[in-house]
PDB file of C-alpha atoms in Angstrom:
ATOM      1  CA  UNK J   1      20.637  -1.597 -44.173  1.00 96.00           C
ATOM      2  CA  UNK J   2      24.006  -0.065 -45.007  1.00 98.00           C
ATOM      3  CA  UNK J   3      25.800  -1.500 -48.046  1.00 98.00           C
ATOM      4  CA  UNK J   4      29.362  -0.889 -49.179  1.00 98.00           C
ATOM      5  CA  UNK J   5      30.045  -1.532 -52.834  1.00 98.00           C
ATOM      6  CA  UNK J   6      33.655  -2.155 -53.768  1.00 97.00           C
ATOM      7  CA  UNK J   7      35.317  -1.842 -57.178  1.00 95.00           C
ATOM      8  CA  UNK J   8      38.632  -3.641 -56.586  1.00 94.00           C
ATOM      9  CA  UNK J   9      41.924  -2.762 -58.203  1.00 93.00           C
ATOM     10  CA  UNK J  10      45.574  -2.527 -57.277  1.00 94.00           C
ATOM     11  CA  UNK J  11      46.020   1.080 -58.452  1.00 95.00           C
ATOM     12  CA  UNK J  12      42.501   2.267 -57.604  1.00 96.00           C
ATOM     13  CA  UNK J  13      39.915   0.618 -55.385  1.00 96.00           C
ATOM     14  CA  UNK J  14      36.591   2.396 -55.449  1.00 96.00           C
ATOM     15  CA  UNK J  15      34.096   2.239 -52.624  1.00 98.00           C
ATOM     16  CA  UNK J  16      30.559   3.536 -52.313  1.00 98.00           C
ATOM     17  CA  UNK J  17      28.320   3.375 -49.284  1.00 98.00           C
ATOM     18  CA  UNK J  18      24.543   3.648 -49.410  1.00 98.00           C
ATOM     19  CA  UNK J  19      21.722   3.241 -46.922  1.00 98.00           C
ATOM     20  CA  UNK J  20      18.412   1.536 -47.658  1.00 96.00           C
ATOM     21  CA  UNK J  21      15.415   2.040 -45.344  1.00 94.00           C
ATOM     22  CA  UNK J  22      13.165  -0.462 -47.092  1.00 91.00           C
ATOM     23  CA  UNK J  23      11.890   2.119 -49.567  1.00 93.00           C
ATOM     24  CA  UNK J  24      14.577   4.637 -50.395  1.00 93.00           C
ATOM     25  CA  UNK J  25      18.289   4.521 -51.032  1.00 95.00           C
ATOM     26  CA  UNK J  26      20.538   7.362 -49.991  1.00 96.00           C
ATOM     27  CA  UNK J  27      24.184   8.148 -50.448  1.00 97.00           C
ATOM     28  CA  UNK J  28      26.383   7.977 -47.371  1.00 98.00           C
ATOM     29  CA  UNK J  29      29.883   8.335 -48.837  1.00 97.00           C
ATOM     30  CA  UNK J  30      32.162   7.306 -51.666  1.00 97.00           C
ATOM     31  CA  UNK J  31      35.807   7.502 -52.600  1.00 97.00           C
ATOM     32  CA  UNK J  32      38.840   5.788 -54.005  1.00 97.00           C
ATOM     33  CA  UNK J  33      41.798   4.127 -52.349  1.00 98.00           C
ATOM     34  CA  UNK J  34      44.783   4.894 -54.568  1.00 97.00           C
ATOM     35  CA  UNK J  35      48.159   3.215 -54.370  1.00 97.00           C
ATOM     36  CA  UNK J  36      51.467   4.460 -55.709  1.00 96.00           C
ATOM     37  CA  UNK J  37      52.832   2.456 -58.634  1.00 94.00           C
ATOM     38  CA  UNK J  38      56.351   3.204 -57.386  1.00 96.00           C
ATOM     39  CA  UNK J  39      55.625   1.423 -54.104  1.00 96.00           C
ATOM     40  CA  UNK J  40      56.292  -2.301 -53.691  1.00 95.00           C
ATOM     41  CA  UNK J  41      53.506  -4.697 -54.582  1.00 94.00           C
ATOM     42  CA  UNK J  42      53.119  -5.948 -51.022  1.00 95.00           C
ATOM     43  CA  UNK J  43      52.998  -2.390 -49.640  1.00 97.00           C
ATOM     44  CA  UNK J  44      50.275  -1.514 -52.122  1.00 97.00           C
ATOM     45  CA  UNK J  45      48.196  -4.479 -50.953  1.00 97.00           C
ATOM     46  CA  UNK J  46      48.819  -3.534 -47.318  1.00 97.00           C
ATOM     47  CA  UNK J  47      47.707   0.026 -48.078  1.00 97.00           C
ATOM     48  CA  UNK J  48      44.443  -1.208 -49.624  1.00 98.00           C
ATOM     49  CA  UNK J  49      43.819  -3.447 -46.631  1.00 98.00           C
ATOM     50  CA  UNK J  50      44.622  -0.779 -44.021  1.00 97.00           C
ATOM     51  CA  UNK J  51      42.594   1.922 -45.684  1.00 98.00           C
ATOM     52  CA  UNK J  52      39.597  -0.348 -46.266  1.00 98.00           C
ATOM     53  CA  UNK J  53      39.709  -1.294 -42.581  1.00 98.00           C
ATOM     54  CA  UNK J  54      39.482   2.436 -41.755  1.00 98.00           C
ATOM     55  CA  UNK J  55      36.471   2.853 -44.090  1.00 98.00           C
ATOM     56  CA  UNK J  56      34.753  -0.137 -42.487  1.00 98.00           C
ATOM     57  CA  UNK J  57      35.454   1.177 -38.990  1.00 98.00           C
ATOM     58  CA  UNK J  58      34.095   4.625 -39.876  1.00 98.00           C
ATOM     59  CA  UNK J  59      30.939   3.607 -41.766  1.00 98.00           C
ATOM     60  CA  UNK J  60      30.095   0.187 -40.244  1.00 98.00           C
ATOM     61  CA  UNK J  61      28.394  -1.441 -43.256  1.00 98.00           C
ATOM     62  CA  UNK J  62      25.979  -4.323 -42.718  1.00 97.00           C
ATOM     63  CA  UNK J  63      27.004  -6.074 -45.924  1.00 98.00           C
ATOM     64  CA  UNK J  64      29.270  -5.650 -48.918  1.00 98.00           C
ATOM     65  CA  UNK J  65      29.153  -6.101 -52.677  1.00 97.00           C
ATOM     66  CA  UNK J  66      32.024  -6.730 -55.041  1.00 95.00           C
ATOM     67  CA  UNK J  67      31.969  -7.451 -58.761  1.00 89.00           C
ATOM     68  CA  UNK J  68      32.934 -10.977 -59.731  1.00 85.00           C
ATOM     69  CA  UNK J  69      36.344 -11.299 -61.319  1.00 71.00           C
ATOM     70  CA  UNK J  70      36.164 -11.879 -65.026  1.00 63.00           C
ATOM     71  CA  UNK J  71      38.972 -13.128 -67.204  1.00 58.00           C
ATOM     72  CA  UNK J  72      40.946 -10.331 -68.783  1.00 59.00           C
ATOM     73  CA  UNK J  73      43.340 -10.368 -71.678  1.00 64.00           C
ATOM     74  CA  UNK J  74      46.064  -8.958 -69.469  1.00 65.00           C
ATOM     75  CA  UNK J  75      46.841 -11.799 -67.038  1.00 67.00           C
ATOM     76  CA  UNK J  76      49.161  -9.628 -64.945  1.00 70.00           C
ATOM     77  CA  UNK J  77      46.476  -7.049 -64.213  1.00 75.00           C
ATOM     78  CA  UNK J  78      43.884  -9.788 -63.582  1.00 80.00           C
ATOM     79  CA  UNK J  79      46.181 -11.336 -60.972  1.00 85.00           C
ATOM     80  CA  UNK J  80      46.723  -7.953 -59.303  1.00 86.00           C
ATOM     81  CA  UNK J  81      42.954  -7.383 -59.124  1.00 88.00           C
ATOM     82  CA  UNK J  82      42.494 -10.891 -57.679  1.00 90.00           C
ATOM     83  CA  UNK J  83      45.067 -10.130 -54.984  1.00 93.00           C
ATOM     84  CA  UNK J  84      43.350  -6.833 -54.183  1.00 94.00           C
ATOM     85  CA  UNK J  85      40.041  -8.711 -53.938  1.00 94.00           C
ATOM     86  CA  UNK J  86      41.700 -11.097 -51.492  1.00 95.00           C
ATOM     87  CA  UNK J  87      42.846  -8.390 -49.089  1.00 97.00           C
ATOM     88  CA  UNK J  88      39.487  -6.622 -49.408  1.00 97.00           C
ATOM     89  CA  UNK J  89      37.644  -9.852 -48.628  1.00 96.00           C
ATOM     90  CA  UNK J  90      39.887 -10.364 -45.605  1.00 97.00           C
ATOM     91  CA  UNK J  91      39.216  -6.822 -44.391  1.00 97.00           C
ATOM     92  CA  UNK J  92      35.451  -7.472 -44.565  1.00 97.00           C
ATOM     93  CA  UNK J  93      35.604 -10.914 -42.983  1.00 97.00           C
ATOM     94  CA  UNK J  94      37.369  -9.612 -39.901  1.00 95.00           C
ATOM     95  CA  UNK J  95      34.118  -7.850 -38.971  1.00 95.00           C
ATOM     96  CA  UNK J  96      31.976 -10.720 -40.271  1.00 97.00           C
ATOM     97  CA  UNK J  97      30.503  -8.504 -42.990  1.00 98.00           C
ATOM     98  CA  UNK J  98      28.711 -10.704 -45.532  1.00 97.00           C
ATOM     99  CA  UNK J  99      30.036 -10.315 -49.068  1.00 97.00           C
ATOM    100  CA  UNK J 100      27.816 -10.656 -52.122  1.00 97.00           C
ATOM    101  CA  UNK J 101      29.155 -10.880 -55.652  1.00 95.00           C
ATOM    102  CA  UNK J 102      27.511  -9.919 -58.912  1.00 94.00           C
ATOM    103  CA  UNK J 103      28.594 -10.101 -62.533  1.00 91.00           C
ATOM    104  CA  UNK J 104      29.133  -6.919 -64.542  1.00 90.00           C
ATOM    105  CA  UNK J 105      25.946  -7.692 -66.502  1.00 92.00           C
ATOM    106  CA  UNK J 106      23.903  -8.132 -63.308  1.00 94.00           C
ATOM    107  CA  UNK J 107      25.130  -4.753 -62.053  1.00 95.00           C
ATOM    108  CA  UNK J 108      24.393  -3.002 -65.350  1.00 94.00           C
ATOM    109  CA  UNK J 109      20.916  -4.525 -65.498  1.00 94.00           C
ATOM    110  CA  UNK J 110      20.068  -3.639 -61.890  1.00 94.00           C
ATOM    111  CA  UNK J 111      21.106  -0.013 -62.374  1.00 95.00           C
ATOM    112  CA  UNK J 112      20.037   0.708 -65.971  1.00 94.00           C
ATOM    113  CA  UNK J 113      17.530  -1.979 -66.946  1.00 92.00           C
ATOM    114  CA  UNK J 114      19.803  -3.376 -69.659  1.00 92.00           C
ATOM    115  CA  UNK J 115      22.854  -5.627 -69.653  1.00 92.00           C
ATOM    116  CA  UNK J 116      24.375  -3.741 -72.584  1.00 91.00           C
ATOM    117  CA  UNK J 117      24.694  -0.320 -70.935  1.00 92.00           C
ATOM    118  CA  UNK J 118      27.942   1.549 -71.425  1.00 91.00           C
ATOM    119  CA  UNK J 119      29.937   3.054 -68.546  1.00 90.00           C
ATOM    120  CA  UNK J 120      28.505   6.548 -69.085  1.00 93.00           C
ATOM    121  CA  UNK J 121      24.916   5.272 -68.916  1.00 94.00           C
ATOM    122  CA  UNK J 122      25.645   3.366 -65.699  1.00 94.00           C
ATOM    123  CA  UNK J 123      27.225   6.464 -64.154  1.00 94.00           C
ATOM    124  CA  UNK J 124      24.278   8.638 -65.168  1.00 94.00           C
ATOM    125  CA  UNK J 125      21.801   6.146 -63.705  1.00 95.00           C
ATOM    126  CA  UNK J 126      23.781   6.052 -60.435  1.00 96.00           C
ATOM    127  CA  UNK J 127      23.513   9.850 -60.289  1.00 96.00           C
ATOM    128  CA  UNK J 128      19.760   9.745 -60.927  1.00 95.00           C
ATOM    129  CA  UNK J 129      19.019   6.886 -58.514  1.00 95.00           C
ATOM    130  CA  UNK J 130      20.920   8.602 -55.706  1.00 95.00           C
ATOM    131  CA  UNK J 131      19.400  12.034 -56.519  1.00 94.00           C
ATOM    132  CA  UNK J 132      22.810  13.636 -57.005  1.00 94.00           C
ATOM    133  CA  UNK J 133      23.545  16.844 -58.896  1.00 94.00           C
ATOM    134  CA  UNK J 134      26.776  15.440 -60.332  1.00 92.00           C
ATOM    135  CA  UNK J 135      28.052  12.016 -61.281  1.00 91.00           C
ATOM    136  CA  UNK J 136      30.330  10.591 -58.588  1.00 90.00           C
ATOM    137  CA  UNK J 137      33.962  10.750 -59.687  1.00 89.00           C
ATOM    138  CA  UNK J 138      36.230   9.013 -60.367  1.00 89.00           C
ATOM    139  CA  UNK J 139      34.534   6.168 -62.216  1.00 90.00           C
ATOM    140  CA  UNK J 140      35.837   3.576 -59.722  1.00 93.00           C
ATOM    141  CA  UNK J 141      33.676   5.193 -57.032  1.00 95.00           C
ATOM    142  CA  UNK J 142      30.676   5.337 -59.359  1.00 94.00           C
ATOM    143  CA  UNK J 143      31.168   1.654 -60.248  1.00 95.00           C
ATOM    144  CA  UNK J 144      31.254   0.778 -56.547  1.00 97.00           C
ATOM    145  CA  UNK J 145      28.006   2.678 -55.959  1.00 97.00           C
ATOM    146  CA  UNK J 146      26.426   0.836 -58.908  1.00 96.00           C
ATOM    147  CA  UNK J 147      27.371  -2.459 -57.269  1.00 96.00           C
ATOM    148  CA  UNK J 148      25.848  -1.392 -53.959  1.00 97.00           C
ATOM    149  CA  UNK J 149      22.639  -0.366 -55.749  1.00 97.00           C
ATOM    150  CA  UNK J 150      22.621  -3.750 -57.503  1.00 95.00           C
ATOM    151  CA  UNK J 151      22.742  -5.500 -54.147  1.00 96.00           C
ATOM    152  CA  UNK J 152      19.847  -3.412 -52.796  1.00 95.00           C
ATOM    153  CA  UNK J 153      17.798  -4.201 -55.901  1.00 89.00           C
ATOM    154  CA  UNK J 154      18.675  -7.896 -55.698  1.00 85.00           C
ATOM    155  CA  UNK J 155      17.931  -8.305 -52.006  1.00 75.00           C
ATOM    156  CA  UNK J 156      14.735  -6.270 -51.671  1.00 63.00           C
TER     157      UNK J 156
END
């Protein structure tokens, strides 16, 4: 099973792709889709969509994971993330890729064993679980990998 985890955002959308053979997980790829804040809002959304379509075409995931949207104090940024999630969901649905959603606490627990883990602990656990020498950077990519690992742990 190939899983793509997605950490949505208007400025930075992280993605992480892992394979699971029934016993072991292994890293396939990870990265970040960045958009230019000087570009128009609609062009930024189009860029996220187009680039995610390219990632999907290249890596052909079987399913996807995305963190559930939680209410933020900054309504403007929460709306931008919701819009990014919309275009990402559309990009997945065009290839009929099932999307699973998990809360931040579910992801933390699946990766670290505790719901109260800080970002650094989650990143370190991602590195250990994927047998990597270094923590995946930037943190958006590491967060996406954590989500993908959460899905593997939740579905196996």
